[in-house]
Amino acid sequence: MSTVSERPWSTDPYADALRTGRGPLFLRRGDGWLLPLEVERWCARADAVDLEVLGRCEGAVLDVGCGPGRLVTELAARSRLALGIDVSEAAVAHTVRLGGQALRRSVFEPLPGEGRWDTALLLDGNLGIGGDPRALLRRLAELLLPGGLLIAETVPADVDERVDVRLVRAADNQGPADATFPWARLGTRALLRYADTPAWRAADQWTAGGRSFVALRSRRRCSRSRSTISSAEPPNSRAVISSQRARKPSGESPVNDR
């Protein structure tokens, strides 16, 4: 595991919401502030805004925090190489049932194809993973090829917040005290500040359908050349759903994870 503490938010309310395809579901801050989670949109097919994002993706795509897998399965339907990772067993199982490739894994754990992904996605609030944007950006730079593309969805407001939250089913439910986990919310300006390092350069930013996005390019140098892979065998379904162990990537494909 990484030095960053990333507590799984795959609690029963989240699994139940994915199974039914609907909320309500919230992230609750300690002061009672609530962030509604868009379960219905996540469980639906990729919409026009999603398709615009996917049209910008290059080569092999890693969807970090893939949820129920609408983006991974859309890419698979287009014969694009894509892998989703998520700490939620229910999310990974849902993605696999839809025909996408996914692993139950934290982004801070060893992953297949490290340093060989062309594109990484951080959508649907997943910039918040781990509650430490600098650590998350450092990790994404390790996963991408030099010159690789990161597409991140930001909060459509000038926000830079790092807090402990818990997942709750209803606005009046405080949830168990031991279920809190670190989370972050970043607007575009905040993300660009964190990305102002030798590892990244800003490539683009845009809004669509009330959502905001930033594209960054990795400037990480590596000691040896790496090749982009255009095909891969589907991972073993049992390993996809249950794996939490650290494994070394095998073969030439970034998705191969036996």
Short mmCIF file of C-alpha atoms in Angstrom, two decimals:
data_model
loop_
_atom_site.label_atom_id
_atom_site.label_comp_id
_atom_site.label_asym_id
_atom_site.label_seq_id
_atom_site.Cartn_x
_atom_site.Cartn_y
_atom_site.Cartn_z
CA MET A 1 0.00 0.00 0.00
CA SER A 2 0.98 3.62 -0.42
CA THR A 3 1.96 5.88 2.42
CA VAL A 4 -1.34 7.64 1.78
CA SER A 5 -4.19 6.39 3.93
CA GLU A 6 -7.03 5.45 1.60
CA ARG A 7 -9.89 3.93 3.50
CA PRO A 8 -12.32 2.04 1.28
CA TRP A 9 -15.65 3.77 0.89
CA SER A 10 -17.19 0.55 -0.46
CA THR A 11 -19.51 0.21 2.55
CA ASP A 12 -22.89 -1.51 2.39
CA PRO A 13 -24.85 1.63 1.42
CA TYR A 14 -22.65 2.05 -1.65
CA ALA A 15 -22.93 -1.61 -2.66
CA ASP A 16 -26.71 -1.46 -2.18
CA ALA A 17 -26.95 1.69 -4.30
CA LEU A 18 -24.99 0.07 -7.13
CA ARG A 19 -27.16 -3.03 -7.02
CA THR A 20 -30.38 -0.99 -7.27
CA GLY A 21 -28.94 1.69 -9.54
CA ARG A 22 -30.30 4.54 -7.44
CA GLY A 23 -29.75 6.61 -4.31
CA PRO A 24 -30.12 8.57 -2.22
CA LEU A 25 -26.49 8.44 -1.15
CA PHE A 26 -24.35 11.18 0.34
CA LEU A 27 -20.88 12.00 1.57
CA ARG A 28 -21.32 13.61 4.97
CA ARG A 29 -18.76 15.97 6.46
CA GLY A 30 -18.24 16.23 10.22
CA ASP A 31 -20.18 19.50 10.39
CA GLY A 32 -23.22 17.90 8.75
CA TRP A 33 -22.62 19.26 5.22
CA LEU A 34 -23.79 16.77 2.59
CA LEU A 35 -22.59 16.02 -0.93
CA PRO A 36 -25.20 14.10 -2.97
CA LEU A 37 -23.69 11.28 -5.04
CA GLU A 38 -24.99 10.83 -8.59
CA VAL A 39 -25.67 7.10 -8.38
CA GLU A 40 -28.28 7.11 -11.14
CA ARG A 41 -25.89 8.78 -13.61
CA TRP A 42 -23.02 6.47 -12.65
CA CYS A 43 -25.19 3.38 -13.19
CA ALA A 44 -26.60 4.59 -16.51
CA ARG A 45 -24.88 4.37 -19.88
CA ALA A 46 -22.22 6.93 -20.74
CA ASP A 47 -23.91 10.23 -21.60
CA ALA A 48 -22.92 12.90 -24.12
CA VAL A 49 -20.46 14.55 -21.74
CA ASP A 50 -18.84 11.20 -20.95
CA LEU A 51 -18.56 10.42 -24.66
CA GLU A 52 -16.78 13.72 -25.27
CA VAL A 53 -14.26 12.80 -22.56
CA LEU A 54 -13.77 9.32 -23.98
CA GLY A 55 -13.20 10.83 -27.41
CA ARG A 56 -10.18 12.63 -25.98
CA CYS A 57 -8.63 9.46 -24.54
CA GLU A 58 -5.49 8.08 -26.12
CA GLY A 59 -4.26 4.49 -26.32
CA ALA A 60 -4.67 2.26 -23.27
CA VAL A 61 -6.97 3.82 -20.64
CA LEU A 62 -6.91 3.34 -16.86
CA ASP A 63 -10.14 4.44 -15.16
CA VAL A 64 -9.30 5.17 -11.52
CA GLY A 65 -12.34 4.69 -9.29
CA CYS A 66 -14.35 3.16 -12.13
CA GLY A 67 -17.52 2.64 -10.06
CA PRO A 68 -20.12 0.52 -11.85
CA GLY A 69 -18.10 0.74 -15.05
CA ARG A 70 -20.02 2.84 -17.56
CA LEU A 71 -16.82 4.34 -19.02
CA VAL A 72 -14.81 1.11 -19.14
CA THR A 73 -17.64 -0.77 -20.81
CA GLU A 74 -18.20 1.99 -23.34
CA LEU A 75 -14.52 1.88 -24.26
CA ALA A 76 -14.68 -1.91 -24.50
CA ALA A 77 -17.67 -1.62 -26.84
CA ARG A 78 -15.45 0.53 -29.05
CA SER A 79 -12.72 -2.14 -28.97
CA ARG A 80 -10.52 0.16 -26.92
CA LEU A 81 -8.12 -1.25 -24.33
CA ALA A 82 -9.30 -0.12 -20.89
CA LEU A 83 -9.07 -1.23 -17.29
CA GLY A 84 -11.09 -0.01 -14.34
CA ILE A 85 -9.88 -0.14 -10.75
CA ASP A 86 -12.02 0.37 -7.67
CA VAL A 87 -11.87 -0.58 -4.00
CA SER A 88 -15.53 -1.62 -4.10
CA GLU A 89 -16.17 -5.30 -4.79
CA ALA A 90 -19.72 -4.44 -5.89
CA ALA A 91 -18.42 -1.86 -8.38
CA VAL A 92 -15.86 -4.24 -9.88
CA ALA A 93 -18.38 -7.07 -10.13
CA HIS A 94 -20.87 -4.75 -11.84
CA THR A 95 -18.24 -3.63 -14.36
CA VAL A 96 -17.25 -7.21 -15.17
CA ARG A 97 -20.90 -8.24 -15.64
CA LEU A 98 -21.28 -5.45 -18.20
CA GLY A 99 -18.29 -6.75 -20.13
CA GLY A 100 -15.58 -4.38 -18.93
CA GLN A 101 -12.22 -5.31 -17.43
CA ALA A 102 -11.74 -4.29 -13.80
CA LEU A 103 -9.69 -5.05 -10.72
CA ARG A 104 -10.52 -4.57 -7.07
CA ARG A 105 -7.51 -2.47 -6.26
CA SER A 106 -6.55 0.88 -4.75
CA VAL A 107 -4.69 3.25 -7.03
CA PHE A 108 -1.97 3.32 -4.35
CA GLU A 109 -1.40 -0.45 -4.60
CA PRO A 110 0.82 -2.03 -7.25
CA LEU A 111 -1.08 -2.12 -10.55
CA PRO A 112 -0.61 -3.86 -13.89
CA GLY A 113 1.22 -1.89 -16.54
CA GLU A 114 2.75 0.76 -14.29
CA GLY A 115 4.41 3.41 -16.42
CA ARG A 116 2.74 2.13 -19.61
CA TRP A 117 -0.75 3.67 -19.55
CA ASP A 118 -1.48 6.28 -22.22
CA THR A 119 -4.48 7.84 -20.46
CA ALA A 120 -5.77 7.91 -16.89
CA LEU A 121 -9.25 9.07 -15.90
CA LEU A 122 -10.22 10.68 -12.59
CA LEU A 123 -13.90 11.46 -13.06
CA ASP A 124 -17.01 11.63 -10.85
CA GLY A 125 -15.21 13.24 -7.93
CA ASN A 126 -12.32 10.78 -7.88
CA LEU A 127 -9.80 13.58 -7.49
CA GLY A 128 -10.84 13.19 -3.86
CA ILE A 129 -9.33 9.71 -3.50
CA GLY A 130 -7.03 9.49 -0.49
CA GLY A 131 -7.66 13.10 0.57
CA ASP A 132 -4.19 14.18 -0.64
CA PRO A 133 -4.17 15.65 -4.18
CA ARG A 134 -0.38 15.96 -4.35
CA ALA A 135 0.11 12.29 -3.48
CA LEU A 136 -2.57 11.25 -5.97
CA LEU A 137 -0.96 13.26 -8.77
CA ARG A 138 2.45 11.79 -7.96
CA ARG A 139 0.97 8.32 -8.17
CA LEU A 140 -0.74 9.01 -11.50
CA ALA A 141 2.55 10.28 -12.92
CA GLU A 142 4.08 6.90 -12.04
CA LEU A 143 1.33 5.03 -13.87
CA LEU A 144 1.39 6.98 -17.13
CA LEU A 145 3.86 6.93 -19.98
CA PRO A 146 5.99 10.07 -20.29
CA GLY A 147 3.69 12.39 -22.22
CA GLY A 148 0.67 10.42 -21.02
CA LEU A 149 -2.69 12.10 -20.57
CA LEU A 150 -4.61 12.59 -17.32
CA ILE A 151 -8.21 13.75 -17.63
CA ALA A 152 -9.64 14.86 -14.30
CA GLU A 153 -13.07 16.16 -13.43
CA THR A 154 -13.03 19.14 -11.08
CA VAL A 155 -15.67 20.81 -8.94
CA PRO A 156 -17.31 23.62 -10.98
CA ALA A 157 -16.41 26.17 -8.29
CA ASP A 158 -13.23 27.58 -6.73
CA VAL A 159 -12.84 24.86 -4.09
CA ASP A 160 -9.80 23.37 -2.35
CA GLU A 161 -11.00 21.19 0.50
CA ARG A 162 -9.55 18.19 2.32
CA VAL A 163 -11.80 16.64 4.96
CA ASP A 164 -12.88 13.39 6.57
CA VAL A 165 -16.27 12.19 5.38
CA ARG A 166 -18.54 9.21 5.78
CA LEU A 167 -20.99 7.58 3.41
CA VAL A 168 -24.65 7.79 4.46
CA ARG A 169 -27.95 6.74 2.94
CA ALA A 170 -30.05 9.68 4.08
CA ALA A 171 -29.56 13.33 4.98
CA ASP A 172 -30.40 12.71 8.65
CA ASN A 173 -28.12 9.66 9.02
CA GLN A 174 -24.73 10.37 10.59
CA GLY A 175 -23.37 6.87 9.92
CA PRO A 176 -20.88 4.96 12.12
CA ALA A 177 -18.05 7.02 13.56
CA ASP A 178 -15.41 4.50 12.49
CA ALA A 179 -16.49 4.70 8.83
CA THR A 180 -14.88 8.05 8.07
CA PHE A 181 -12.27 8.33 5.33
CA PRO A 182 -10.19 11.19 3.89
CA TRP A 183 -11.54 12.98 0.83
CA ALA A 184 -10.73 16.07 -1.22
CA ARG A 185 -12.71 18.42 -3.45
CA LEU A 186 -10.84 20.54 -6.00
CA GLY A 187 -11.90 23.19 -8.45
CA THR A 188 -9.94 23.77 -11.64
CA ARG A 189 -7.74 26.50 -10.17
CA ALA A 190 -6.82 24.31 -7.20
CA LEU A 191 -5.95 21.33 -9.40
CA LEU A 192 -3.73 23.47 -11.61
CA ARG A 193 -1.90 24.72 -8.51
CA TYR A 194 -1.23 21.18 -7.34
CA ALA A 195 -0.17 20.16 -10.85
CA ASP A 196 2.32 23.03 -11.15
CA THR A 197 5.29 20.69 -10.67
CA PRO A 198 8.02 19.25 -12.93
CA ALA A 199 5.86 16.10 -13.30
CA TRP A 200 2.95 17.76 -15.13
CA ARG A 201 2.02 20.40 -17.65
CA ALA A 202 -1.48 21.74 -18.24
CA ALA A 203 -2.87 20.70 -21.63
CA ASP A 204 -6.51 21.82 -21.68
CA GLN A 205 -9.55 22.69 -19.62
CA TRP A 206 -13.22 22.79 -20.55
CA THR A 207 -16.78 22.60 -19.28
CA ALA A 208 -19.69 20.57 -20.63
CA GLY A 209 -23.13 19.79 -19.27
CA GLY A 210 -22.41 21.68 -16.06
CA ARG A 211 -19.27 19.61 -15.42
CA SER A 212 -15.65 20.84 -15.44
CA PHE A 213 -12.55 19.04 -16.69
CA VAL A 214 -8.80 19.49 -16.85
CA ALA A 215 -6.33 17.63 -19.06
CA LEU A 216 -2.73 17.29 -17.88
CA ARG A 217 0.32 15.81 -19.60
CA SER A 218 2.90 13.78 -17.72
CA ARG A 219 6.46 15.05 -18.04
CA ARG A 220 7.99 12.16 -16.11
CA ARG A 221 11.16 10.80 -17.65
CA CYS A 222 11.98 7.12 -17.52
CA SER A 223 15.30 5.34 -17.90
CA ARG A 224 14.18 3.05 -20.68
CA SER A 225 11.69 3.26 -23.49
CA ARG A 226 8.30 1.64 -23.06
CA SER A 227 5.86 0.55 -25.72
CA THR A 228 2.12 1.13 -25.91
CA ILE A 229 0.09 -2.04 -26.22
CA SER A 230 -3.05 -2.25 -28.37
CA SER A 231 -4.51 -5.60 -27.20
CA ALA A 232 -4.74 -7.77 -24.11
CA GLU A 233 -6.31 -10.95 -22.84
CA PRO A 234 -9.22 -10.39 -20.46
CA PRO A 235 -8.08 -10.91 -16.87
CA ASN A 236 -9.26 -13.95 -14.98
CA SER A 237 -12.75 -13.07 -13.69
CA ARG A 238 -12.21 -14.55 -10.23
CA ALA A 239 -9.01 -12.58 -9.78
CA VAL A 240 -10.70 -9.44 -11.07
CA ILE A 241 -13.41 -9.55 -8.43
CA SER A 242 -11.45 -10.72 -5.41
CA SER A 243 -7.84 -9.56 -5.76
CA GLN A 244 -6.52 -7.24 -3.08
CA ARG A 245 -2.97 -8.57 -3.17
CA ALA A 246 -0.02 -6.72 -4.61
CA ARG A 247 1.04 -8.33 -7.87
CA LYS A 248 3.69 -7.67 -10.47
CA PRO A 249 2.47 -6.87 -13.99
CA SER A 250 3.07 -9.74 -16.39
CA GLY A 251 3.47 -9.87 -20.13
CA GLU A 252 3.50 -6.88 -22.44
CA SER A 253 -0.06 -5.66 -21.88
CA PRO A 254 -0.81 -3.08 -19.20
CA VAL A 255 -4.07 -4.90 -18.49
CA ASN A 256 -2.59 -8.38 -18.13
CA ASP A 257 -2.79 -9.31 -14.43
CA ARG A 258 -2.67 -13.02 -13.79
#
